[in-house]
Short mmCIF file of C-alpha atoms in Angstrom, two decimals:
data_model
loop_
_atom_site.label_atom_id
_atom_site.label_comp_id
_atom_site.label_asym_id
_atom_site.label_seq_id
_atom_site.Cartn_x
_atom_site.Cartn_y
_atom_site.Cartn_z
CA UNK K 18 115.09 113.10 75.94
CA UNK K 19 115.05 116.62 77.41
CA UNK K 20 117.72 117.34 80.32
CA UNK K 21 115.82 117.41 83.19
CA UNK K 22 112.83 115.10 81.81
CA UNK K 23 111.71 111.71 83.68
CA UNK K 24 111.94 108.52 81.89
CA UNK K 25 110.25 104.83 83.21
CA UNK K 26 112.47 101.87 83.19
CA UNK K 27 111.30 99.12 83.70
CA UNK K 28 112.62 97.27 86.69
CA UNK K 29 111.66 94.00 88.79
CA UNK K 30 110.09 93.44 90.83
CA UNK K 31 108.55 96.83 90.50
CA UNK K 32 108.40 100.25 88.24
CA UNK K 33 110.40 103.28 89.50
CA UNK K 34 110.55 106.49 88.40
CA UNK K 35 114.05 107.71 87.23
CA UNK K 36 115.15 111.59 86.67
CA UNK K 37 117.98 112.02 84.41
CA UNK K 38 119.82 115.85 84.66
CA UNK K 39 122.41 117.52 82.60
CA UNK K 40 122.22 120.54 84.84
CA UNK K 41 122.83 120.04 88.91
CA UNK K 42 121.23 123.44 89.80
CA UNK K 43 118.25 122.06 88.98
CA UNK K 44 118.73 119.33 91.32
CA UNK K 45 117.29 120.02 95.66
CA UNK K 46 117.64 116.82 97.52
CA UNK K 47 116.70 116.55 101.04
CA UNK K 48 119.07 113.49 101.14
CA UNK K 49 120.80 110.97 99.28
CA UNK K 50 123.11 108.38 98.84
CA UNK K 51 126.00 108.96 96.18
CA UNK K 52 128.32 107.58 93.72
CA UNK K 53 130.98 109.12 91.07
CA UNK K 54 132.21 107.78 88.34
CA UNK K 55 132.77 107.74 84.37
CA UNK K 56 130.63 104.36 84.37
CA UNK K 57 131.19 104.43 80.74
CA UNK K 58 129.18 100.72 79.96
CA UNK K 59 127.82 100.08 83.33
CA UNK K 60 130.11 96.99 83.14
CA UNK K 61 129.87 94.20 85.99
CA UNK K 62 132.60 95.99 87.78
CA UNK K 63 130.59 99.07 88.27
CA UNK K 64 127.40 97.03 88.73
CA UNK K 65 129.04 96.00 92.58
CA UNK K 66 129.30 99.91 92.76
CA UNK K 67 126.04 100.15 92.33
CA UNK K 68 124.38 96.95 94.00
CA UNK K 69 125.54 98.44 97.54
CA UNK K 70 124.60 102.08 96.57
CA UNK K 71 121.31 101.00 95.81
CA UNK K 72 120.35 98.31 98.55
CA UNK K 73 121.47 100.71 101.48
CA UNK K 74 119.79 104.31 99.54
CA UNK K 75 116.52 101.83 99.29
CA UNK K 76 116.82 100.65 103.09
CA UNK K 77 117.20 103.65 104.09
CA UNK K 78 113.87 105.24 102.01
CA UNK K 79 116.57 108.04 100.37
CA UNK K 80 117.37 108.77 96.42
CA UNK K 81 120.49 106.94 94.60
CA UNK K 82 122.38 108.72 92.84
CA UNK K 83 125.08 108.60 90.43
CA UNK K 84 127.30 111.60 89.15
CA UNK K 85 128.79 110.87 86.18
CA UNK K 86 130.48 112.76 83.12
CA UNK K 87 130.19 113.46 79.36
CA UNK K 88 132.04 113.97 77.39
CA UNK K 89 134.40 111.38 78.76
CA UNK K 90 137.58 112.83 81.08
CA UNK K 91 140.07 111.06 79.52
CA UNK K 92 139.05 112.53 75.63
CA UNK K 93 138.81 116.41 77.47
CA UNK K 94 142.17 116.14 79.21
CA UNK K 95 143.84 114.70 75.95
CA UNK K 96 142.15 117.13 73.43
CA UNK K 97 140.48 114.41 71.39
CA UNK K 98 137.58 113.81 69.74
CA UNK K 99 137.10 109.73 68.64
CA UNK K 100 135.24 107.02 68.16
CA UNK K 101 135.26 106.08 72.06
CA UNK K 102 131.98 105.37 74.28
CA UNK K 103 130.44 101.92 75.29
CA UNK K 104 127.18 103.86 76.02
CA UNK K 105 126.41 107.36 75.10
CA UNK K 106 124.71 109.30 78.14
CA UNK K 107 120.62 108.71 77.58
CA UNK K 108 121.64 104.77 77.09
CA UNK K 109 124.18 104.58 80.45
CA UNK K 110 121.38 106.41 82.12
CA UNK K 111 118.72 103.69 81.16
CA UNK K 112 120.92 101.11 82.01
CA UNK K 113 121.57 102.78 85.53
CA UNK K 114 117.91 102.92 86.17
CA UNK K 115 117.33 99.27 85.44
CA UNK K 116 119.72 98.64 88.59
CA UNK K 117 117.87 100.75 90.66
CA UNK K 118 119.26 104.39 90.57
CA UNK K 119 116.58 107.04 91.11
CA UNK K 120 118.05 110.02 89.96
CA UNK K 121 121.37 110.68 87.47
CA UNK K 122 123.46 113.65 87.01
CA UNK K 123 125.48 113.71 83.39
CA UNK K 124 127.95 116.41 84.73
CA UNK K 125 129.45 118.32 81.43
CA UNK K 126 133.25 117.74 81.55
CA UNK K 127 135.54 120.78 80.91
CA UNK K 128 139.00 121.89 80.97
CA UNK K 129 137.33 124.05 83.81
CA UNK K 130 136.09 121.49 85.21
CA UNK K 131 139.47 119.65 85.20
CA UNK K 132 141.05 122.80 87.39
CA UNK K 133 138.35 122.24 90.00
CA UNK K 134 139.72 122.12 93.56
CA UNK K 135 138.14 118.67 94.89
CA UNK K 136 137.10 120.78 98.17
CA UNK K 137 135.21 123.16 95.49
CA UNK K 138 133.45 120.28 93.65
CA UNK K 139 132.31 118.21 96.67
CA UNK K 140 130.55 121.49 98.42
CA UNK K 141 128.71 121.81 95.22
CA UNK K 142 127.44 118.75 95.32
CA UNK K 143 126.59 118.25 98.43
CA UNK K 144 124.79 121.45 98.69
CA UNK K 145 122.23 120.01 96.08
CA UNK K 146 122.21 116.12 96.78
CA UNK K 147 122.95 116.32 100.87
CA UNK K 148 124.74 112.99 100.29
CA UNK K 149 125.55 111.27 103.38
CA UNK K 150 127.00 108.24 102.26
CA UNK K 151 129.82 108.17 99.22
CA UNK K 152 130.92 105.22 97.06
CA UNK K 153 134.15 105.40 95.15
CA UNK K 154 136.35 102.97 93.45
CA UNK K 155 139.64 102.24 94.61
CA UNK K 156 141.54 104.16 91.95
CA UNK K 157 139.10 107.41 91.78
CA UNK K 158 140.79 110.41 91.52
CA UNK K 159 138.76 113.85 91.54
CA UNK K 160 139.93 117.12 90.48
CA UNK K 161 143.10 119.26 89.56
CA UNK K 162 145.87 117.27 90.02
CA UNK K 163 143.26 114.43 90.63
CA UNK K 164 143.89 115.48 94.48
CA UNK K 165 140.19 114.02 95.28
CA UNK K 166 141.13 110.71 96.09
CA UNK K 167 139.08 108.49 98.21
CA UNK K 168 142.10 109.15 101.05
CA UNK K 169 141.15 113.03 100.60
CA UNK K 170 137.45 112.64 100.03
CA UNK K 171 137.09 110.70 103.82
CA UNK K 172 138.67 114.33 105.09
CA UNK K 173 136.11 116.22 103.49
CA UNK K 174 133.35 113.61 104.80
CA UNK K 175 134.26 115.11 108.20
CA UNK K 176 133.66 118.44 106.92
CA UNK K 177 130.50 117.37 105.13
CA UNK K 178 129.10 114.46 107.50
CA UNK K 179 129.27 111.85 104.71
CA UNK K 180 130.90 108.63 104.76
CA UNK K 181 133.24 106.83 102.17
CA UNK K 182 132.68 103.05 100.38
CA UNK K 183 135.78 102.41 98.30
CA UNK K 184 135.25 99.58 96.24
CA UNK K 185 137.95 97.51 95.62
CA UNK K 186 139.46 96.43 92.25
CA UNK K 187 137.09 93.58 90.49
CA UNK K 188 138.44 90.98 88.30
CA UNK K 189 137.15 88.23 86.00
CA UNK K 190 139.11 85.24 84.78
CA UNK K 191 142.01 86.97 86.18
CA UNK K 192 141.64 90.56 83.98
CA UNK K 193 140.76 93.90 86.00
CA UNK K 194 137.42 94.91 84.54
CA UNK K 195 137.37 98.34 83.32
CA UNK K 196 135.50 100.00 80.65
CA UNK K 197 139.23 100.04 78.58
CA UNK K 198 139.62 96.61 78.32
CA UNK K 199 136.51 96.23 77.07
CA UNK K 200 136.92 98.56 74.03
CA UNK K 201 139.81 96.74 73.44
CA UNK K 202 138.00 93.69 73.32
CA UNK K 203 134.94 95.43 71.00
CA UNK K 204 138.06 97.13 68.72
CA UNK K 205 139.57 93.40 68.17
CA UNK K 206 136.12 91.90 67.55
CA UNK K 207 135.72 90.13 71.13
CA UNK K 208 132.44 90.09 71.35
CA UNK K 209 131.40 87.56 73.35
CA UNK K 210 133.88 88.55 75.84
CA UNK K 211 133.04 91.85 76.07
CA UNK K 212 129.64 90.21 77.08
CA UNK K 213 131.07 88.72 79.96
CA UNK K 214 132.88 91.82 80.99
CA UNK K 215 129.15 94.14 80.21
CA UNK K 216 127.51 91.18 82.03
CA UNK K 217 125.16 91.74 78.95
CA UNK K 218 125.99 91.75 75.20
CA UNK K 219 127.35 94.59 73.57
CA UNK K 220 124.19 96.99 71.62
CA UNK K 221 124.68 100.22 69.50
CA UNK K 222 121.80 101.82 68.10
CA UNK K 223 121.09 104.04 65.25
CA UNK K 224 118.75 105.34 62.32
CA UNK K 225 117.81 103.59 59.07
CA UNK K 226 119.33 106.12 56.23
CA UNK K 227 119.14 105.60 52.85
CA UNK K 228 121.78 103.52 50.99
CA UNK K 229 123.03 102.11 47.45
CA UNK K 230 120.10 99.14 47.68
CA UNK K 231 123.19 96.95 46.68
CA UNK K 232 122.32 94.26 49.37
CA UNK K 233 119.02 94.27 47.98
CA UNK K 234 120.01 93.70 44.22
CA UNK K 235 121.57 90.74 45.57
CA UNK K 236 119.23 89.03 47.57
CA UNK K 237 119.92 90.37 50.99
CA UNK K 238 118.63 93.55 51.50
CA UNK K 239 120.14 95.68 54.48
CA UNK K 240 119.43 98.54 56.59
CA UNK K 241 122.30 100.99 56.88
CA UNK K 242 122.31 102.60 60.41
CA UNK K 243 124.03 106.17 61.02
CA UNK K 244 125.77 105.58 64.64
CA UNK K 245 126.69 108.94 66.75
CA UNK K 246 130.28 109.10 65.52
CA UNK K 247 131.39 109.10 69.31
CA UNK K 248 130.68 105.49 70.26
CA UNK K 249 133.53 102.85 69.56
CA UNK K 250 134.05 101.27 66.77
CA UNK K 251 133.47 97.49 66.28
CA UNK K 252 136.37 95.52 64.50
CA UNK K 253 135.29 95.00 61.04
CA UNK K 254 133.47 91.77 59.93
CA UNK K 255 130.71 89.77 59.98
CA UNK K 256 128.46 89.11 63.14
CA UNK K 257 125.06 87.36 64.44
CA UNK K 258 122.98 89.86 66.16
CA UNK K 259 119.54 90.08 67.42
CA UNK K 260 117.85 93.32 66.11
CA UNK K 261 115.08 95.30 67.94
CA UNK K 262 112.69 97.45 65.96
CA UNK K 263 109.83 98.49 67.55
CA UNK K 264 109.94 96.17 70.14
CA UNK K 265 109.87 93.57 67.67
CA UNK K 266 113.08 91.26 67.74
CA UNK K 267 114.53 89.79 64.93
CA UNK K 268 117.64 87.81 63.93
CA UNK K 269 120.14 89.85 61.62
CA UNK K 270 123.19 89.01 59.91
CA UNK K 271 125.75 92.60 60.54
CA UNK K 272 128.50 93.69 57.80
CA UNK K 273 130.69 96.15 59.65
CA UNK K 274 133.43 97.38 56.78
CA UNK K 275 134.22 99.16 53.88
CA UNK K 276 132.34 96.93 50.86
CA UNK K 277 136.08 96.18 49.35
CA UNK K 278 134.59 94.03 46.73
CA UNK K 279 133.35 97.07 45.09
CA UNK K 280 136.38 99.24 45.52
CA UNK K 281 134.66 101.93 47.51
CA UNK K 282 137.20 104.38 49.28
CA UNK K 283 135.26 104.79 52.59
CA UNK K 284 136.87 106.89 55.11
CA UNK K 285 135.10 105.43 57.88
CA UNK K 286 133.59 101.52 58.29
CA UNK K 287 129.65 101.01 57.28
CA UNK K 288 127.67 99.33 59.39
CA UNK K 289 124.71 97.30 57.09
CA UNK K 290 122.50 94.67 58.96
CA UNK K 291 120.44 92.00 57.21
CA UNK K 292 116.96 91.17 59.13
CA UNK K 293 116.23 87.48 58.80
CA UNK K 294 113.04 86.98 57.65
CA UNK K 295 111.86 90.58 57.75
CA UNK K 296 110.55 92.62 54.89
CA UNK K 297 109.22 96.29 54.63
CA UNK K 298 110.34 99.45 54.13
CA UNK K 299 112.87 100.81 57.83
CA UNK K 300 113.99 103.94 56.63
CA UNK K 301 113.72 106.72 58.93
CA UNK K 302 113.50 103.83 61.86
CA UNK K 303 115.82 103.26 64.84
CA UNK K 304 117.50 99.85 65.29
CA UNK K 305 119.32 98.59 68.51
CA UNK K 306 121.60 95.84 67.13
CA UNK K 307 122.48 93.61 69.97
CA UNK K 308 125.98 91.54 69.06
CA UNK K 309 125.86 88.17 69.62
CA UNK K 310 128.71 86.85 67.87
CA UNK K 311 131.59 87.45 65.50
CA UNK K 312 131.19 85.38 62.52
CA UNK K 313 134.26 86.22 60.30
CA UNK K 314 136.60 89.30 58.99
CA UNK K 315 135.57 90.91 55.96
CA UNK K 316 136.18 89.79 53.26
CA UNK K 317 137.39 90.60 49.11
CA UNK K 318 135.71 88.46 46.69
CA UNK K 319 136.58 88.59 43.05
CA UNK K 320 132.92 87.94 41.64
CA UNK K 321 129.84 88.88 43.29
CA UNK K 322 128.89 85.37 43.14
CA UNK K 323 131.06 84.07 45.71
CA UNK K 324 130.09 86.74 47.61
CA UNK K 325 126.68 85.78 47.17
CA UNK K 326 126.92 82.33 48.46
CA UNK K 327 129.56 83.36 51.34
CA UNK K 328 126.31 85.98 52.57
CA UNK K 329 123.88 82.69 52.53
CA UNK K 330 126.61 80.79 54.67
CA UNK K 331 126.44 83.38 56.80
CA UNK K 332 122.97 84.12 57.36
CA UNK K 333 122.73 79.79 58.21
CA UNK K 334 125.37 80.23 60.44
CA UNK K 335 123.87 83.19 62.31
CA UNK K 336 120.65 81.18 62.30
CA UNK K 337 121.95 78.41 64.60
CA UNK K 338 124.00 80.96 66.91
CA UNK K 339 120.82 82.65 67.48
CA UNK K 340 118.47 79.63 67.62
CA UNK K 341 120.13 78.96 71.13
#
């Protein structure tokens, strides 16, 4: 999608139309109400963010908006360049419009941007969203020396006429939700608690490429899917997902690794899925793989046999995880 370009999502009870912008000159609001943030997963946490963002922008008749950054702060201000997101910018921005949010700024992240004066920032964006209402979580910090706290950000809002929400901290099962404990649950293979944290399970997406047909030769063909190198890795093994083609959905039994029963020297983890029941050529085609559950680690087997009949147990295993 285009920077700039509209995109449906579809929402209940009704269909909005939501603007997605890399660029915030091209953004002239006659009003709006605002909220900042990384919201790198659009986890449950952030969803209470935007719940009360949305509800008072839509009582009011006025645009929601969220501001939010790519690449990530945390990679910028550390000089790195990883495996790292939860949901690259097009996906957080569809997710965000199936809460509600009419309009979303992906604001590119610098070094520059870093050395920003909070005072500098918040005039800037103001002068193209007229925000009069700001939503922050408790620990936001904006700018150089991450001066813009929500403390600071109430002084401007006497400047500016706005007023500041800041959100408290939200927990579940006694854990603070952020976005970094759930890659730490996705890295160690907790997927069905990173569910719970997501409030949805866990998805990457990615094209068909071509492959070695090994899967094939041995019953079980698989689609090999070329991720964006930037989102997180998943812990290697075997897991039950539901994968969406088309719109069509179909069950799928996931190999994340490096094939060690052949030897292969991979410098980075494959990621294979096996559609139940599915046959026909996907090259070329995008898959969202949705992860369900984590079935087991990856595993060496001495003869391709027992890897054989290990691959049936798990495809009847994934078969009754997804059957519910």
């Amino acid at each position: 999608m285009m920077p700039g370009s509209l995109a449906r999502y579809s929402l209940h009870p009704d269909w909005i139309l939501m603007q997605h912008f890399y660029d915030l000159k091209k953004i002239s609001l006659e009003g709006s109400l605002v909220t900042i943030g990384s919201f790198d997963g659009v986890h449950i946490g952030h969803k209470q963010i935007i719940h009360s963002l949305v509800n008072q922008a839509h009582q009011a008749g006025i645009p929601a908006v969220v501001v939010t950054f790519h690449p990530h702060p945390q990679l910028v201000l550390n000089n790195e360049s990883r495996p790292y997101y939860l949901t690259m910018p097009e996906k957080k921005a569809q997710l965000l419009g199936k809460l509600g949010i009419d309009l979303v700024l992906t604001y590119p992240f610098t070094l520059e941007t870093s050395q920003m004066n909070p005072e500098d920032f918040i005039s800037q964006l103001h002068e193209h969203l007229k925000f009069s209402e700001l939503w922050v979580g408790y620990d936001f910090a904006l700018g150089k020396d991450r001066r813009g706290t929500p403390s600071h950000l109430r002084d401007l809002g006497q400047v500016y006429k706005y007023k500041v929400h800041e959100i408290p901290a939200y927990s579940h099962e006694g854990e603070l939700v952020s976005s970094s404990l759930i890659r730490s649950k996705i890295r160690s293979g907790q997927i069905r608690k990173a569910a719970q944290l997501l409030g949805r399970p866990f998805e990457i997406g990615g094209e068909v490429i071509k492959g070695e047909k090994r899967g094939k030769s041995l019953g079980f063909a698989t689609s090999n899917l070329d991720i964006e190198p930037e989102v997180i890795n998943i812990k290697p093994g075997v897991y039950a997902c539901r994968a969406i083609v088309s719109g069509k959905t179909y069950s799928a039994v996931t190999n994340i690794g490096y094939r060690p029963t052949f030897g292969e020297d991979l410098k980075a983890p494959r990621i294979e899925a096996h559609l139940l029941d599915f046959s026909g050529d996907l090259y070329g085609n995008w898959i969202d793989l949705v992860f369900i559950d984590r079935l087991r680690d990856e595993m060496k087997f001495s003869q391709v046999s027992d890897l054989v009949e290990q691959i049936s147990s798990d495809v009847e295993q994934a078969r009754e995880i997804l059957a519910d």
